[in-house]
Amino acid sequence: MSDDVKDAGLVAMISGILGGNKRADNVAPPPLTEGPPTVPSNGAEAEAAPTAQSKSIKLEETSDAAPAAVERVEQPAKIVTTRDGKQLLPAEAIADLVLGELRKLEDFPATGASVTVYGYRHWNAMITFAPFSTNFQNATRFRQAMPDIVFKLRRFVELEI
């Protein structure tokens, strides 16, 4: 690590300690959009259909040849709901939802942000930033928006244990 990077990190840390509270007071969280959350697609749905079609074509072409071992295509998991109608999701899926809502905010970093979901009945979320991924004012703004996002998502999602 170069001396310039170390110096910049020390300056950022010192300015955060000495002048951090003054900057945090002036920042207001952005307004949130209403509506149920959308689960980010990991591309599994897009890949499942073509592989099933290509396997059926291969089976038709090789019907005269010796039978080959056929791999099964995994069916997507059914969405489990509670009595209240909330989706029951694991912590990783809820963290993806929270991160997806945060990515809708202006100036949210493309990389370097991590969301951790913890708790049980009233789950909560925590956001951490990698060094130099964002500035202090934006990080404060995103942290102030986090309780509103969690409150909104709790109406639709419950943590699976």
PDB file of C-alpha atoms in Angstrom:
ATOM      1  CA  MET A   1       0.000   0.000   0.000  1.00  0.00           C
ATOM      2  CA  SER A   2       1.454   3.351  -0.964  1.00  0.00           C
ATOM      3  CA  ASP A   3       2.006   6.232   1.449  1.00  0.00           C
ATOM      4  CA  ASP A   4      -0.550   8.371  -0.408  1.00  0.00           C
ATOM      5  CA  VAL A   5      -3.301   5.794   0.156  1.00  0.00           C
ATOM      6  CA  LYS A   6      -2.385   5.489   3.840  1.00  0.00           C
ATOM      7  CA  ASP A   7      -2.353   9.273   4.239  1.00  0.00           C
ATOM      8  CA  ALA A   8      -5.754   9.605   2.526  1.00  0.00           C
ATOM      9  CA  GLY A   9      -7.195   6.952   4.824  1.00  0.00           C
ATOM     10  CA  LEU A  10      -5.817   8.662   7.919  1.00  0.00           C
ATOM     11  CA  VAL A  11      -7.119  12.042   6.789  1.00  0.00           C
ATOM     12  CA  ALA A  12     -10.572  10.551   6.153  1.00  0.00           C
ATOM     13  CA  MET A  13     -10.585   8.885   9.561  1.00  0.00           C
ATOM     14  CA  ILE A  14      -9.474  12.035  11.386  1.00  0.00           C
ATOM     15  CA  SER A  15     -11.968  14.239   9.564  1.00  0.00           C
ATOM     16  CA  GLY A  16     -14.701  11.722  10.331  1.00  0.00           C
ATOM     17  CA  ILE A  17     -13.853  11.832  14.028  1.00  0.00           C
ATOM     18  CA  LEU A  18     -13.405  15.569  14.328  1.00  0.00           C
ATOM     19  CA  GLY A  19     -16.007  16.923  11.935  1.00  0.00           C
ATOM     20  CA  GLY A  20     -18.314  13.977  11.361  1.00  0.00           C
ATOM     21  CA  ASN A  21     -21.282  15.125  13.443  1.00  0.00           C
ATOM     22  CA  LYS A  22     -21.485  18.526  11.772  1.00  0.00           C
ATOM     23  CA  ARG A  23     -21.898  17.008   8.320  1.00  0.00           C
ATOM     24  CA  ALA A  24     -24.389  14.345   9.414  1.00  0.00           C
ATOM     25  CA  ASP A  25     -26.899  16.909  10.710  1.00  0.00           C
ATOM     26  CA  ASN A  26     -27.385  18.572   7.323  1.00  0.00           C
ATOM     27  CA  VAL A  27     -28.139  15.355   5.404  1.00  0.00           C
ATOM     28  CA  ALA A  28     -31.769  14.258   4.959  1.00  0.00           C
ATOM     29  CA  PRO A  29     -32.711  10.760   3.794  1.00  0.00           C
ATOM     30  CA  PRO A  30     -34.229  10.525   0.307  1.00  0.00           C
ATOM     31  CA  PRO A  31     -37.925   9.670  -0.137  1.00  0.00           C
ATOM     32  CA  LEU A  32     -38.750   6.014  -0.720  1.00  0.00           C
ATOM     33  CA  THR A  33     -41.087   4.578  -3.311  1.00  0.00           C
ATOM     34  CA  GLU A  34     -44.066   2.556  -2.121  1.00  0.00           C
ATOM     35  CA  GLY A  35     -44.835  -0.921  -3.361  1.00  0.00           C
ATOM     36  CA  PRO A  36     -43.817  -4.510  -2.727  1.00  0.00           C
ATOM     37  CA  PRO A  37     -40.146  -5.365  -3.151  1.00  0.00           C
ATOM     38  CA  THR A  38     -38.880  -7.180  -6.203  1.00  0.00           C
ATOM     39  CA  VAL A  39     -36.424 -10.021  -5.831  1.00  0.00           C
ATOM     40  CA  PRO A  40     -33.350  -9.411  -7.985  1.00  0.00           C
ATOM     41  CA  SER A  41     -32.948 -12.030 -10.677  1.00  0.00           C
ATOM     42  CA  ASN A  42     -29.817 -14.117 -10.534  1.00  0.00           C
ATOM     43  CA  GLY A  43     -30.318 -15.395 -14.079  1.00  0.00           C
ATOM     44  CA  ALA A  44     -31.358 -18.920 -13.057  1.00  0.00           C
ATOM     45  CA  GLU A  45     -34.791 -18.541 -14.647  1.00  0.00           C
ATOM     46  CA  ALA A  46     -33.302 -17.419 -17.951  1.00  0.00           C
ATOM     47  CA  GLU A  47     -30.923 -20.375 -18.061  1.00  0.00           C
ATOM     48  CA  ALA A  48     -33.412 -23.045 -16.972  1.00  0.00           C
ATOM     49  CA  ALA A  49     -35.626 -22.916 -20.069  1.00  0.00           C
ATOM     50  CA  PRO A  50     -32.917 -23.108 -22.759  1.00  0.00           C
ATOM     51  CA  THR A  51     -31.144 -26.000 -21.060  1.00  0.00           C
ATOM     52  CA  ALA A  52     -34.377 -27.973 -20.882  1.00  0.00           C
ATOM     53  CA  GLN A  53     -35.018 -27.374 -24.587  1.00  0.00           C
ATOM     54  CA  SER A  54     -31.459 -28.246 -25.590  1.00  0.00           C
ATOM     55  CA  LYS A  55     -31.587 -31.492 -23.599  1.00  0.00           C
ATOM     56  CA  SER A  56     -34.847 -32.531 -25.280  1.00  0.00           C
ATOM     57  CA  ILE A  57     -33.312 -31.852 -28.699  1.00  0.00           C
ATOM     58  CA  LYS A  58     -30.255 -33.905 -27.788  1.00  0.00           C
ATOM     59  CA  LEU A  59     -32.475 -36.774 -26.639  1.00  0.00           C
ATOM     60  CA  GLU A  60     -34.369 -36.784 -29.944  1.00  0.00           C
ATOM     61  CA  GLU A  61     -31.136 -36.789 -31.946  1.00  0.00           C
ATOM     62  CA  THR A  62     -29.543 -39.597 -29.931  1.00  0.00           C
ATOM     63  CA  SER A  63     -32.591 -41.846 -29.641  1.00  0.00           C
ATOM     64  CA  ASP A  64     -30.926 -44.452 -31.879  1.00  0.00           C
ATOM     65  CA  ALA A  65     -27.718 -44.385 -29.864  1.00  0.00           C
ATOM     66  CA  ALA A  66     -27.183 -45.865 -26.419  1.00  0.00           C
ATOM     67  CA  PRO A  67     -29.175 -44.135 -23.660  1.00  0.00           C
ATOM     68  CA  ALA A  68     -27.144 -41.391 -22.027  1.00  0.00           C
ATOM     69  CA  ALA A  69     -27.380 -40.159 -18.470  1.00  0.00           C
ATOM     70  CA  VAL A  70     -29.915 -37.338 -18.334  1.00  0.00           C
ATOM     71  CA  GLU A  71     -29.381 -34.507 -15.869  1.00  0.00           C
ATOM     72  CA  ARG A  72     -32.480 -33.177 -14.197  1.00  0.00           C
ATOM     73  CA  VAL A  73     -33.249 -29.502 -14.349  1.00  0.00           C
ATOM     74  CA  GLU A  74     -33.993 -28.205 -10.869  1.00  0.00           C
ATOM     75  CA  GLN A  75     -37.408 -26.659 -10.457  1.00  0.00           C
ATOM     76  CA  PRO A  76     -37.458 -23.223  -8.825  1.00  0.00           C
ATOM     77  CA  ALA A  77     -38.351 -23.360  -5.148  1.00  0.00           C
ATOM     78  CA  LYS A  78     -41.928 -22.500  -4.251  1.00  0.00           C
ATOM     79  CA  ILE A  79     -42.422 -19.260  -2.371  1.00  0.00           C
ATOM     80  CA  VAL A  80     -43.311 -19.995   1.233  1.00  0.00           C
ATOM     81  CA  THR A  81     -45.669 -17.547   2.915  1.00  0.00           C
ATOM     82  CA  THR A  82     -46.750 -17.041   6.502  1.00  0.00           C
ATOM     83  CA  ARG A  83     -50.317 -16.781   7.808  1.00  0.00           C
ATOM     84  CA  ASP A  84     -50.042 -13.001   7.453  1.00  0.00           C
ATOM     85  CA  GLY A  85     -49.257 -13.350   3.742  1.00  0.00           C
ATOM     86  CA  LYS A  86     -45.592 -12.370   4.135  1.00  0.00           C
ATOM     87  CA  GLN A  87     -42.904 -14.127   2.134  1.00  0.00           C
ATOM     88  CA  LEU A  88     -40.616 -16.302   4.230  1.00  0.00           C
ATOM     89  CA  LEU A  89     -37.066 -15.715   2.960  1.00  0.00           C
ATOM     90  CA  PRO A  90     -33.545 -16.532   4.172  1.00  0.00           C
ATOM     91  CA  ALA A  91     -31.274 -13.747   5.418  1.00  0.00           C
ATOM     92  CA  GLU A  92     -29.260 -13.668   2.165  1.00  0.00           C
ATOM     93  CA  ALA A  93     -32.377 -13.074   0.072  1.00  0.00           C
ATOM     94  CA  ILE A  94     -33.563 -10.296   2.376  1.00  0.00           C
ATOM     95  CA  ALA A  95     -30.096  -8.719   2.231  1.00  0.00           C
ATOM     96  CA  ASP A  96     -30.349  -8.770  -1.582  1.00  0.00           C
ATOM     97  CA  LEU A  97     -33.739  -7.053  -1.366  1.00  0.00           C
ATOM     98  CA  VAL A  98     -32.397  -4.352   0.947  1.00  0.00           C
ATOM     99  CA  LEU A  99     -29.361  -3.851  -1.285  1.00  0.00           C
ATOM    100  CA  GLY A 100     -31.650  -3.645  -4.326  1.00  0.00           C
ATOM    101  CA  GLU A 101     -33.693  -0.907  -2.666  1.00  0.00           C
ATOM    102  CA  LEU A 102     -30.519   0.961  -1.713  1.00  0.00           C
ATOM    103  CA  ARG A 103     -29.213   0.751  -5.288  1.00  0.00           C
ATOM    104  CA  LYS A 104     -32.238   2.798  -6.378  1.00  0.00           C
ATOM    105  CA  LEU A 105     -30.869   5.752  -4.391  1.00  0.00           C
ATOM    106  CA  GLU A 106     -28.785   8.388  -6.125  1.00  0.00           C
ATOM    107  CA  ASP A 107     -24.966   7.990  -5.912  1.00  0.00           C
ATOM    108  CA  PHE A 108     -25.110   4.513  -4.327  1.00  0.00           C
ATOM    109  CA  PRO A 109     -21.770   2.751  -4.996  1.00  0.00           C
ATOM    110  CA  ALA A 110     -21.748  -0.083  -7.520  1.00  0.00           C
ATOM    111  CA  THR A 111     -19.290  -2.071  -5.383  1.00  0.00           C
ATOM    112  CA  GLY A 112     -18.072  -1.984  -1.818  1.00  0.00           C
ATOM    113  CA  ALA A 113     -21.410  -2.031   0.021  1.00  0.00           C
ATOM    114  CA  SER A 114     -22.478  -4.991   2.122  1.00  0.00           C
ATOM    115  CA  VAL A 115     -25.799  -5.604   3.893  1.00  0.00           C
ATOM    116  CA  THR A 116     -26.123  -7.971   6.865  1.00  0.00           C
ATOM    117  CA  VAL A 117     -29.551  -9.132   8.060  1.00  0.00           C
ATOM    118  CA  TYR A 118     -29.841 -10.207  11.685  1.00  0.00           C
ATOM    119  CA  GLY A 119     -32.450 -10.893  14.310  1.00  0.00           C
ATOM    120  CA  TYR A 120     -35.483 -13.142  14.346  1.00  0.00           C
ATOM    121  CA  ARG A 121     -39.056 -11.938  14.652  1.00  0.00           C
ATOM    122  CA  HIS A 122     -38.241  -8.284  14.150  1.00  0.00           C
ATOM    123  CA  TRP A 123     -35.237  -8.664  11.878  1.00  0.00           C
ATOM    124  CA  ASN A 124     -32.999  -5.735  11.152  1.00  0.00           C
ATOM    125  CA  ALA A 125     -30.293  -4.882   8.640  1.00  0.00           C
ATOM    126  CA  MET A 126     -26.883  -3.269   8.841  1.00  0.00           C
ATOM    127  CA  ILE A 127     -24.918  -1.702   5.991  1.00  0.00           C
ATOM    128  CA  THR A 128     -21.138  -1.491   5.805  1.00  0.00           C
ATOM    129  CA  PHE A 129     -18.955   0.182   3.210  1.00  0.00           C
ATOM    130  CA  ALA A 130     -15.498  -0.766   1.988  1.00  0.00           C
ATOM    131  CA  PRO A 131     -12.856   1.944   2.259  1.00  0.00           C
ATOM    132  CA  PHE A 132     -13.068   4.533  -0.534  1.00  0.00           C
ATOM    133  CA  SER A 133     -16.330   3.089  -1.918  1.00  0.00           C
ATOM    134  CA  THR A 134     -18.287   6.229  -0.995  1.00  0.00           C
ATOM    135  CA  ASN A 135     -17.840   9.485   0.846  1.00  0.00           C
ATOM    136  CA  PHE A 136     -18.952  10.292   4.383  1.00  0.00           C
ATOM    137  CA  GLN A 137     -21.995  12.346   3.405  1.00  0.00           C
ATOM    138  CA  ASN A 138     -23.395   9.685   1.078  1.00  0.00           C
ATOM    139  CA  ALA A 139     -22.716   6.900   3.595  1.00  0.00           C
ATOM    140  CA  THR A 140     -24.597   8.901   6.229  1.00  0.00           C
ATOM    141  CA  ARG A 141     -27.486   9.450   3.829  1.00  0.00           C
ATOM    142  CA  PHE A 142     -27.683   5.722   3.016  1.00  0.00           C
ATOM    143  CA  ARG A 143     -27.542   4.769   6.699  1.00  0.00           C
ATOM    144  CA  GLN A 144     -30.357   7.203   7.473  1.00  0.00           C
ATOM    145  CA  ALA A 145     -32.472   5.680   4.697  1.00  0.00           C
ATOM    146  CA  MET A 146     -31.905   2.141   5.998  1.00  0.00           C
ATOM    147  CA  PRO A 147     -34.565   2.135   8.784  1.00  0.00           C
ATOM    148  CA  ASP A 148     -37.250   3.254   6.333  1.00  0.00           C
ATOM    149  CA  ILE A 149     -36.306   0.519   3.870  1.00  0.00           C
ATOM    150  CA  VAL A 150     -36.295  -2.133   6.610  1.00  0.00           C
ATOM    151  CA  PHE A 151     -39.660  -0.934   7.923  1.00  0.00           C
ATOM    152  CA  LYS A 152     -41.145  -1.126   4.417  1.00  0.00           C
ATOM    153  CA  LEU A 153     -39.731  -4.592   3.721  1.00  0.00           C
ATOM    154  CA  ARG A 154     -40.900  -5.988   7.074  1.00  0.00           C
ATOM    155  CA  ARG A 155     -44.476  -5.538   5.841  1.00  0.00           C
ATOM    156  CA  PHE A 156     -43.823  -7.980   2.979  1.00  0.00           C
ATOM    157  CA  VAL A 157     -40.989 -10.261   4.150  1.00  0.00           C
ATOM    158  CA  GLU A 158     -40.262 -12.340   7.226  1.00  0.00           C
ATOM    159  CA  LEU A 159     -36.929 -13.950   8.124  1.00  0.00           C
ATOM    160  CA  GLU A 160     -36.688 -17.694   7.672  1.00  0.00           C
ATOM    161  CA  ILE A 161     -34.921 -19.611  10.415  1.00  0.00           C
TER     162      ILE A 161
END
